[in-house]
């Protein structure tokens, strides 16, 4: 593997533990001012120091993250439709030159397997891998799920494997029953998305199970930034991912660290969509 590509990947997946905690804050690219991310800078700033990487769009990167202190960046480079449109109708939205100018550690793009636009999505992934390979930039494929698609092992394994076959260097998917089948049949590292907000202990259990069944880490958004205490929550997630903490140990870290501060999601002006 190319030196630059390997170097970038090791900025995401920590060599010491072989794991990663990615903080996903890219939701606005199709959800607009998502609850908890209304003022992205305020949400991201206290969390960034705890994240191995930030997954976000170039707009939020440029406006809401300081270049001097940013962790490695996984740049969302696909987009097009909003939550009100046909989600799968995405294209590549960022030139590789701009991603390089932003010094990204990786680019991320969604594929909606089984959607009306799956062929275009998958060919866009292949194109991004071709461009990334030219400059040593890895690609994270996001196995997105359309409104009516089922998040089961059969579907997610299909999507993850197709992404890897097209050359994705990492794949992000959802947790599901028989998650081990998804990981075992995908030849590149798999990170698990958090999905919609659940009680903290449930989200920690999901992260624990995913790691136990072979995920290389989490790429978690709403279950962190919509938590009662996002900073306490990301520390609890880190304990599971990097320190092999049990769910109870991690929940104790969450409870002890929890501050009295009001979470950003309580500003109440952001949207919550069941995506
Ligand atoms: C969705 O397409 C976005 O890429 C999110 O980054 C992803 O869903 C992970 O965030 P969450 O943990 O909120 O599901």
mmCIF file of N, CA and C in Angstrom, residues 197-209 220 223 227-228 233 236-237 240 246-252 254-255:
data_model
loop_
_atom_site.group_PDB
_atom_site.id
_atom_site.type_symbol
_atom_site.label_atom_id
_atom_site.label_comp_id
_atom_site.label_asym_id
_atom_site.label_seq_id
_atom_site.Cartn_x
_atom_site.Cartn_y
_atom_site.Cartn_z
ATOM 1 N N UNK A 197 -30.739 8.504 17.964
ATOM 2 C CA UNK A 197 -30.435 8.630 19.393
ATOM 3 C C UNK A 197 -31.202 7.589 20.213
ATOM 4 N N UNK A 198 -30.448 6.911 21.065
ATOM 5 C CA UNK A 198 -31.055 5.961 22.000
ATOM 6 C C UNK A 198 -30.527 6.322 23.399
ATOM 7 N N UNK A 199 -31.072 5.763 24.475
ATOM 8 C CA UNK A 199 -30.499 6.032 25.791
ATOM 9 C C UNK A 199 -29.011 5.676 25.807
ATOM 10 N N UNK A 200 -28.233 6.415 26.599
ATOM 11 C CA UNK A 200 -26.770 6.280 26.572
ATOM 12 C C UNK A 200 -26.318 4.831 26.759
ATOM 13 N N UNK A 201 -26.932 4.142 27.711
ATOM 14 C CA UNK A 201 -26.465 2.777 27.975
ATOM 15 C C UNK A 201 -26.682 1.866 26.758
ATOM 16 N N UNK A 202 -27.784 2.079 26.077
ATOM 17 C CA UNK A 202 -28.061 1.274 24.862
ATOM 18 C C UNK A 202 -27.022 1.550 23.773
ATOM 19 N N UNK A 203 -26.685 2.818 23.622
ATOM 20 C CA UNK A 203 -25.691 3.176 22.589
ATOM 21 C C UNK A 203 -24.330 2.586 22.950
ATOM 22 N N UNK A 204 -24.004 2.589 24.231
ATOM 23 C CA UNK A 204 -22.728 2.002 24.660
ATOM 24 C C UNK A 204 -22.734 0.495 24.436
ATOM 25 N N UNK A 205 -23.877 -0.123 24.695
ATOM 26 C CA UNK A 205 -23.999 -1.572 24.463
ATOM 27 C C UNK A 205 -23.790 -1.882 22.976
ATOM 28 N N UNK A 206 -24.384 -1.058 22.124
ATOM 29 C CA UNK A 206 -24.238 -1.271 20.676
ATOM 30 C C UNK A 206 -22.763 -1.153 20.272
ATOM 31 N N UNK A 207 -22.088 -0.129 20.795
ATOM 32 C CA UNK A 207 -20.661 0.052 20.470
ATOM 33 C C UNK A 207 -19.859 -1.151 20.974
ATOM 34 N N UNK A 208 -20.152 -1.597 22.180
ATOM 35 C CA UNK A 208 -19.449 -2.744 22.770
ATOM 36 C C UNK A 208 -19.646 -3.994 21.900
ATOM 37 N N UNK A 209 -20.887 -4.262 21.533
ATOM 38 C CA UNK A 209 -21.186 -5.456 20.723
ATOM 39 C C UNK A 209 -20.492 -5.389 19.362
ATOM 40 N N UNK A 220 -19.597 7.688 15.172
ATOM 41 C CA UNK A 220 -20.843 7.952 15.886
ATOM 42 C C UNK A 220 -21.169 9.444 15.899
ATOM 43 N N UNK A 223 -25.742 9.829 18.794
ATOM 44 C CA UNK A 223 -25.669 9.280 20.151
ATOM 45 C C UNK A 223 -24.584 9.943 20.989
ATOM 46 N N UNK A 227 -26.522 13.573 23.115
ATOM 47 C CA UNK A 227 -26.554 13.012 24.472
ATOM 48 C C UNK A 227 -26.824 14.122 25.496
ATOM 49 N N UNK A 228 -27.261 13.723 26.679
ATOM 50 C CA UNK A 228 -27.436 14.682 27.779
ATOM 51 C C UNK A 228 -26.119 15.382 28.070
ATOM 52 N N UNK A 233 -20.214 11.439 27.105
ATOM 53 C CA UNK A 233 -20.554 10.287 26.267
ATOM 54 C C UNK A 233 -19.384 9.870 25.379
ATOM 55 N N UNK A 236 -16.931 7.935 27.359
ATOM 56 C CA UNK A 236 -17.409 6.577 27.654
ATOM 57 C C UNK A 236 -17.230 5.678 26.430
ATOM 58 N N UNK A 237 -17.540 6.233 25.260
ATOM 59 C CA UNK A 237 -17.365 5.463 24.012
ATOM 60 C C UNK A 237 -15.880 5.130 23.805
ATOM 61 N N UNK A 240 -14.728 2.114 25.753
ATOM 62 C CA UNK A 240 -15.102 0.828 25.138
ATOM 63 C C UNK A 240 -14.191 0.514 23.949
ATOM 64 N N UNK A 246 -16.048 -2.527 29.866
ATOM 65 C CA UNK A 246 -17.361 -3.156 29.730
ATOM 66 C C UNK A 246 -18.404 -2.043 29.613
ATOM 67 N N UNK A 247 -19.632 -2.434 29.308
ATOM 68 C CA UNK A 247 -20.699 -1.436 29.186
ATOM 69 C C UNK A 247 -20.918 -0.750 30.540
ATOM 70 N N UNK A 248 -20.902 -1.517 31.619
ATOM 71 C CA UNK A 248 -21.112 -0.915 32.945
ATOM 72 C C UNK A 248 -19.988 0.051 33.301
ATOM 73 N N UNK A 249 -18.760 -0.351 32.995
ATOM 74 C CA UNK A 249 -17.620 0.549 33.284
ATOM 75 C C UNK A 249 -17.746 1.839 32.474
ATOM 76 N N UNK A 250 -18.104 1.689 31.211
ATOM 77 C CA UNK A 250 -18.224 2.872 30.350
ATOM 78 C C UNK A 250 -19.370 3.760 30.831
ATOM 79 N N UNK A 251 -20.471 3.125 31.237
ATOM 80 C CA UNK A 251 -21.615 3.922 31.700
ATOM 81 C C UNK A 251 -21.265 4.675 32.987
ATOM 82 N N UNK A 252 -20.425 4.054 33.792
ATOM 83 C CA UNK A 252 -19.974 4.718 35.014
ATOM 84 C C UNK A 252 -19.122 5.952 34.656
ATOM 85 N N UNK A 254 -19.460 7.663 31.969
ATOM 86 C CA UNK A 254 -20.435 8.657 31.500
ATOM 87 C C UNK A 254 -21.091 9.369 32.683
ATOM 88 N N UNK A 255 -21.568 8.582 33.638
ATOM 89 C CA UNK A 255 -22.309 9.163 34.765
ATOM 90 C C UNK A 255 -21.410 10.066 35.607
#
